[in-house]
Amino acid sequence: MTQDSQPQFVSVPVPSQYVTQVYAYLAELTGATAAIGTAAATGAPVPLAGPAEAAGADDGKLPVVEWTVEDFRRLMIEPLGSVQTVARVLDILAERPDARVSYTALATRLGVEKKSLQGNLAAFTRAVHQHYRRRNWPMTWVEALTSEPGLKSEFFYTVNATLAKRWLEARAQG
């Protein structure tokens, strides 16, 4: 890759109340929201996108590919910290397939700060693009109203029953 083809980043001051909307807009520009799920950021944390995420964008060229047991086995042994964080997220989500788990609850259960989880999820998106050559995560997310203090809404994550079964099968195979 030449220097000219590398993305250029510029720091832009944004009022804090608009940061999540800016992240959502960046995700929309990169095509990430179309691939992952539908969300309109209105004050909730945006775990998918940020300035660093734009560098990992696939520009809509990568396919949406169903996650298999073999894909999950590869994911389990991936040494990247962000991928291992998402493996722990999948463990949580697979406990109750099709149930929504809030971003706040995930961060709490994982014992990480929300911003750290956000960074891990953004890095996971890049790993999915680069190492798995697909545009979709093995889980989906939606924005919904929340009872979390200080938030009107936040993102909730879900893994469907089929993918939960595959994930658990991969975990059982070690």
PDB file of C-alpha atoms in Angstrom:
ATOM      1  CA  MET A   1       0.000   0.000   0.000  1.00  0.00           C
ATOM      2  CA  THR A   2       1.417   3.382  -0.887  1.00  0.00           C
ATOM      3  CA  GLN A   3       1.358   6.365   1.404  1.00  0.00           C
ATOM      4  CA  ASP A   4      -1.264   8.027  -0.831  1.00  0.00           C
ATOM      5  CA  SER A   5      -3.699   5.111  -0.514  1.00  0.00           C
ATOM      6  CA  GLN A   6      -3.587   5.126   3.291  1.00  0.00           C
ATOM      7  CA  PRO A   7      -6.531   6.897   4.931  1.00  0.00           C
ATOM      8  CA  GLN A   8      -5.762  10.289   6.385  1.00  0.00           C
ATOM      9  CA  PHE A   9      -7.211  11.083   9.808  1.00  0.00           C
ATOM     10  CA  VAL A  10      -8.044  14.486  11.184  1.00  0.00           C
ATOM     11  CA  SER A  11      -8.942  15.291  14.771  1.00  0.00           C
ATOM     12  CA  VAL A  12     -12.280  17.063  14.937  1.00  0.00           C
ATOM     13  CA  PRO A  13     -13.584  18.435  18.229  1.00  0.00           C
ATOM     14  CA  VAL A  14     -17.141  17.267  18.825  1.00  0.00           C
ATOM     15  CA  PRO A  15     -19.404  18.251  21.728  1.00  0.00           C
ATOM     16  CA  SER A  16     -19.580  15.218  24.003  1.00  0.00           C
ATOM     17  CA  GLN A  17     -23.343  14.866  23.660  1.00  0.00           C
ATOM     18  CA  TYR A  18     -22.881  14.251  19.902  1.00  0.00           C
ATOM     19  CA  VAL A  19     -19.984  11.789  19.975  1.00  0.00           C
ATOM     20  CA  THR A  20     -22.151   8.694  19.632  1.00  0.00           C
ATOM     21  CA  GLN A  21     -24.088  10.192  16.733  1.00  0.00           C
ATOM     22  CA  VAL A  22     -20.795  10.996  14.996  1.00  0.00           C
ATOM     23  CA  TYR A  23     -19.633   7.407  15.567  1.00  0.00           C
ATOM     24  CA  ALA A  24     -22.907   6.119  14.135  1.00  0.00           C
ATOM     25  CA  TYR A  25     -22.514   8.381  11.119  1.00  0.00           C
ATOM     26  CA  LEU A  26     -18.969   7.082  10.559  1.00  0.00           C
ATOM     27  CA  ALA A  27     -20.289   3.532  10.785  1.00  0.00           C
ATOM     28  CA  GLU A  28     -22.965   4.412   8.242  1.00  0.00           C
ATOM     29  CA  LEU A  29     -20.345   5.877   5.901  1.00  0.00           C
ATOM     30  CA  THR A  30     -18.267   2.707   6.140  1.00  0.00           C
ATOM     31  CA  GLY A  31     -21.291   0.477   5.540  1.00  0.00           C
ATOM     32  CA  ALA A  32     -20.827  -1.179   8.906  1.00  0.00           C
ATOM     33  CA  THR A  33     -24.340  -0.529  10.207  1.00  0.00           C
ATOM     34  CA  ALA A  34     -25.948  -2.100   7.157  1.00  0.00           C
ATOM     35  CA  ALA A  35     -23.897  -5.243   7.636  1.00  0.00           C
ATOM     36  CA  ILE A  36     -24.338  -5.601  11.361  1.00  0.00           C
ATOM     37  CA  GLY A  37     -27.736  -4.296  12.280  1.00  0.00           C
ATOM     38  CA  THR A  38     -29.891  -1.230  12.393  1.00  0.00           C
ATOM     39  CA  ALA A  39     -29.205   1.535  14.847  1.00  0.00           C
ATOM     40  CA  ALA A  40     -29.782   5.233  15.142  1.00  0.00           C
ATOM     41  CA  ALA A  41     -27.430   6.602  17.745  1.00  0.00           C
ATOM     42  CA  THR A  42     -29.278   8.806  20.174  1.00  0.00           C
ATOM     43  CA  GLY A  43     -27.002   8.971  23.132  1.00  0.00           C
ATOM     44  CA  ALA A  44     -26.131   5.293  23.532  1.00  0.00           C
ATOM     45  CA  PRO A  45     -22.573   4.008  23.306  1.00  0.00           C
ATOM     46  CA  VAL A  46     -21.570   3.021  19.802  1.00  0.00           C
ATOM     47  CA  PRO A  47     -19.452  -0.091  20.153  1.00  0.00           C
ATOM     48  CA  LEU A  48     -18.895  -0.599  16.464  1.00  0.00           C
ATOM     49  CA  ALA A  49     -17.487   2.519  14.950  1.00  0.00           C
ATOM     50  CA  GLY A  50     -15.113   5.309  15.587  1.00  0.00           C
ATOM     51  CA  PRO A  51     -12.325   7.014  13.686  1.00  0.00           C
ATOM     52  CA  ALA A  52     -10.164   3.888  13.896  1.00  0.00           C
ATOM     53  CA  GLU A  53     -13.033   1.774  12.542  1.00  0.00           C
ATOM     54  CA  ALA A  54     -13.110   3.754   9.309  1.00  0.00           C
ATOM     55  CA  ALA A  55      -9.677   2.336   8.486  1.00  0.00           C
ATOM     56  CA  GLY A  56     -11.053  -1.204   8.695  1.00  0.00           C
ATOM     57  CA  ALA A  57     -14.053  -0.562   6.471  1.00  0.00           C
ATOM     58  CA  ASP A  58     -14.768  -3.020   3.697  1.00  0.00           C
ATOM     59  CA  ASP A  59     -16.566  -0.475   1.472  1.00  0.00           C
ATOM     60  CA  GLY A  60     -19.413  -2.976   1.016  1.00  0.00           C
ATOM     61  CA  LYS A  61     -17.207  -5.350  -0.990  1.00  0.00           C
ATOM     62  CA  LEU A  62     -17.060  -8.197   1.512  1.00  0.00           C
ATOM     63  CA  PRO A  63     -19.914 -10.712   1.612  1.00  0.00           C
ATOM     64  CA  VAL A  64     -22.232 -11.536   4.463  1.00  0.00           C
ATOM     65  CA  VAL A  65     -21.287 -15.109   5.367  1.00  0.00           C
ATOM     66  CA  GLU A  66     -22.972 -17.457   7.845  1.00  0.00           C
ATOM     67  CA  TRP A  67     -20.724 -18.325  10.784  1.00  0.00           C
ATOM     68  CA  THR A  68     -19.939 -22.052  10.994  1.00  0.00           C
ATOM     69  CA  VAL A  69     -18.617 -24.220  13.820  1.00  0.00           C
ATOM     70  CA  GLU A  70     -15.222 -24.183  12.077  1.00  0.00           C
ATOM     71  CA  ASP A  71     -15.290 -20.370  11.917  1.00  0.00           C
ATOM     72  CA  PHE A  72     -16.011 -20.294  15.636  1.00  0.00           C
ATOM     73  CA  ARG A  73     -13.169 -22.744  16.327  1.00  0.00           C
ATOM     74  CA  ARG A  74     -10.810 -20.401  14.472  1.00  0.00           C
ATOM     75  CA  LEU A  75     -12.195 -17.449  16.416  1.00  0.00           C
ATOM     76  CA  MET A  76     -11.633 -19.217  19.747  1.00  0.00           C
ATOM     77  CA  ILE A  77      -7.901 -19.664  19.110  1.00  0.00           C
ATOM     78  CA  GLU A  78      -7.303 -16.228  17.583  1.00  0.00           C
ATOM     79  CA  PRO A  79      -4.677 -14.522  19.761  1.00  0.00           C
ATOM     80  CA  LEU A  80      -5.934 -10.956  19.232  1.00  0.00           C
ATOM     81  CA  GLY A  81      -7.251  -9.509  22.484  1.00  0.00           C
ATOM     82  CA  SER A  82     -10.234  -7.936  20.750  1.00  0.00           C
ATOM     83  CA  VAL A  83     -11.263 -11.288  19.312  1.00  0.00           C
ATOM     84  CA  GLN A  84     -10.899 -12.948  22.702  1.00  0.00           C
ATOM     85  CA  THR A  85     -13.093 -10.245  24.228  1.00  0.00           C
ATOM     86  CA  VAL A  86     -15.774 -10.991  21.633  1.00  0.00           C
ATOM     87  CA  ALA A  87     -15.372 -14.707  22.375  1.00  0.00           C
ATOM     88  CA  ARG A  88     -16.257 -13.874  25.977  1.00  0.00           C
ATOM     89  CA  VAL A  89     -19.218 -11.812  24.724  1.00  0.00           C
ATOM     90  CA  LEU A  90     -20.392 -14.822  22.709  1.00  0.00           C
ATOM     91  CA  ASP A  91     -20.117 -16.987  25.826  1.00  0.00           C
ATOM     92  CA  ILE A  92     -22.472 -14.596  27.595  1.00  0.00           C
ATOM     93  CA  LEU A  93     -24.904 -14.320  24.685  1.00  0.00           C
ATOM     94  CA  ALA A  94     -24.967 -18.090  24.069  1.00  0.00           C
ATOM     95  CA  GLU A  95     -26.217 -18.644  27.632  1.00  0.00           C
ATOM     96  CA  ARG A  96     -29.581 -17.233  26.529  1.00  0.00           C
ATOM     97  CA  PRO A  97     -30.009 -17.382  22.735  1.00  0.00           C
ATOM     98  CA  ASP A  98     -32.262 -14.728  21.217  1.00  0.00           C
ATOM     99  CA  ALA A  99     -32.227 -12.726  24.477  1.00  0.00           C
ATOM    100  CA  ARG A 100     -31.043  -9.130  24.311  1.00  0.00           C
ATOM    101  CA  VAL A 101     -28.090  -8.244  26.537  1.00  0.00           C
ATOM    102  CA  SER A 102     -27.299  -4.574  26.993  1.00  0.00           C
ATOM    103  CA  TYR A 103     -23.947  -3.005  26.244  1.00  0.00           C
ATOM    104  CA  THR A 104     -23.751  -1.937  29.887  1.00  0.00           C
ATOM    105  CA  ALA A 105     -24.478  -5.472  31.113  1.00  0.00           C
ATOM    106  CA  LEU A 106     -21.820  -6.909  28.802  1.00  0.00           C
ATOM    107  CA  ALA A 107     -19.188  -4.454  30.013  1.00  0.00           C
ATOM    108  CA  THR A 108     -20.118  -5.224  33.626  1.00  0.00           C
ATOM    109  CA  ARG A 109     -20.043  -9.004  33.147  1.00  0.00           C
ATOM    110  CA  LEU A 110     -16.719  -8.775  31.322  1.00  0.00           C
ATOM    111  CA  GLY A 111     -15.294  -6.518  34.016  1.00  0.00           C
ATOM    112  CA  VAL A 112     -14.187  -3.866  31.513  1.00  0.00           C
ATOM    113  CA  GLU A 113     -14.838  -0.172  31.033  1.00  0.00           C
ATOM    114  CA  LYS A 114     -17.380   0.675  28.348  1.00  0.00           C
ATOM    115  CA  LYS A 115     -14.763   2.548  26.313  1.00  0.00           C
ATOM    116  CA  SER A 116     -12.504  -0.515  26.401  1.00  0.00           C
ATOM    117  CA  LEU A 117     -15.338  -2.708  25.161  1.00  0.00           C
ATOM    118  CA  GLN A 118     -16.032  -0.155  22.430  1.00  0.00           C
ATOM    119  CA  GLY A 119     -12.418  -0.340  21.266  1.00  0.00           C
ATOM    120  CA  ASN A 120     -12.448  -4.132  21.306  1.00  0.00           C
ATOM    121  CA  LEU A 121     -15.611  -4.266  19.231  1.00  0.00           C
ATOM    122  CA  ALA A 122     -14.193  -1.835  16.676  1.00  0.00           C
ATOM    123  CA  ALA A 123     -10.996  -3.897  16.455  1.00  0.00           C
ATOM    124  CA  PHE A 124     -13.089  -7.051  16.114  1.00  0.00           C
ATOM    125  CA  THR A 125     -14.790  -5.537  13.073  1.00  0.00           C
ATOM    126  CA  ARG A 126     -11.390  -5.057  11.434  1.00  0.00           C
ATOM    127  CA  ALA A 127     -10.435  -8.649  12.297  1.00  0.00           C
ATOM    128  CA  VAL A 128     -13.685  -9.941  10.775  1.00  0.00           C
ATOM    129  CA  HIS A 129     -12.913  -8.045   7.577  1.00  0.00           C
ATOM    130  CA  GLN A 130      -9.242  -8.990   7.376  1.00  0.00           C
ATOM    131  CA  HIS A 131      -9.121 -12.530   8.773  1.00  0.00           C
ATOM    132  CA  TYR A 132     -12.572 -13.879   7.984  1.00  0.00           C
ATOM    133  CA  ARG A 133     -13.158 -11.953   4.737  1.00  0.00           C
ATOM    134  CA  ARG A 134     -16.765 -11.127   5.618  1.00  0.00           C
ATOM    135  CA  ARG A 135     -18.629  -8.064   6.717  1.00  0.00           C
ATOM    136  CA  ASN A 136     -20.898  -9.503   9.402  1.00  0.00           C
ATOM    137  CA  TRP A 137     -20.416 -10.253  13.058  1.00  0.00           C
ATOM    138  CA  PRO A 138     -21.636 -13.550  14.563  1.00  0.00           C
ATOM    139  CA  MET A 139     -24.113 -11.530  16.638  1.00  0.00           C
ATOM    140  CA  THR A 140     -26.545  -8.728  15.956  1.00  0.00           C
ATOM    141  CA  TRP A 141     -27.366  -5.559  17.793  1.00  0.00           C
ATOM    142  CA  VAL A 142     -30.213  -3.106  18.009  1.00  0.00           C
ATOM    143  CA  GLU A 143     -30.762   0.123  19.826  1.00  0.00           C
ATOM    144  CA  ALA A 144     -33.607   0.230  22.334  1.00  0.00           C
ATOM    145  CA  LEU A 145     -34.804   2.197  25.326  1.00  0.00           C
ATOM    146  CA  THR A 146     -32.959   1.432  28.524  1.00  0.00           C
ATOM    147  CA  SER A 147     -33.405   1.874  32.238  1.00  0.00           C
ATOM    148  CA  GLU A 148     -29.660   2.521  32.581  1.00  0.00           C
ATOM    149  CA  PRO A 149     -29.180   5.779  34.515  1.00  0.00           C
ATOM    150  CA  GLY A 150     -28.124   8.667  32.311  1.00  0.00           C
ATOM    151  CA  LEU A 151     -29.049   6.942  29.041  1.00  0.00           C
ATOM    152  CA  LYS A 152     -32.234   7.156  27.019  1.00  0.00           C
ATOM    153  CA  SER A 153     -31.233   4.180  24.916  1.00  0.00           C
ATOM    154  CA  GLU A 154     -28.355   1.819  24.398  1.00  0.00           C
ATOM    155  CA  PHE A 155     -27.367  -1.112  22.247  1.00  0.00           C
ATOM    156  CA  PHE A 156     -28.507  -4.627  22.990  1.00  0.00           C
ATOM    157  CA  TYR A 157     -26.700  -7.663  21.591  1.00  0.00           C
ATOM    158  CA  THR A 158     -28.173 -10.996  20.575  1.00  0.00           C
ATOM    159  CA  VAL A 159     -26.988 -14.265  19.157  1.00  0.00           C
ATOM    160  CA  ASN A 160     -29.660 -16.426  17.545  1.00  0.00           C
ATOM    161  CA  ALA A 161     -30.299 -20.016  18.614  1.00  0.00           C
ATOM    162  CA  THR A 162     -28.536 -21.527  15.589  1.00  0.00           C
ATOM    163  CA  LEU A 163     -25.349 -19.535  16.095  1.00  0.00           C
ATOM    164  CA  ALA A 164     -25.461 -20.063  19.863  1.00  0.00           C
ATOM    165  CA  LYS A 165     -25.610 -23.816  19.261  1.00  0.00           C
ATOM    166  CA  ARG A 166     -22.654 -23.611  16.849  1.00  0.00           C
ATOM    167  CA  TRP A 167     -20.687 -21.483  19.291  1.00  0.00           C
ATOM    168  CA  LEU A 168     -21.295 -23.914  22.143  1.00  0.00           C
ATOM    169  CA  GLU A 169     -20.384 -26.838  19.887  1.00  0.00           C
ATOM    170  CA  ALA A 170     -17.105 -25.141  18.982  1.00  0.00           C
ATOM    171  CA  ARG A 171     -16.413 -24.439  22.675  1.00  0.00           C
ATOM    172  CA  ALA A 172     -17.123 -28.098  23.526  1.00  0.00           C
ATOM    173  CA  GLN A 173     -14.654 -29.236  20.856  1.00  0.00           C
ATOM    174  CA  GLY A 174     -12.053 -27.055  22.531  1.00  0.00           C
TER     175      GLY A 174
END
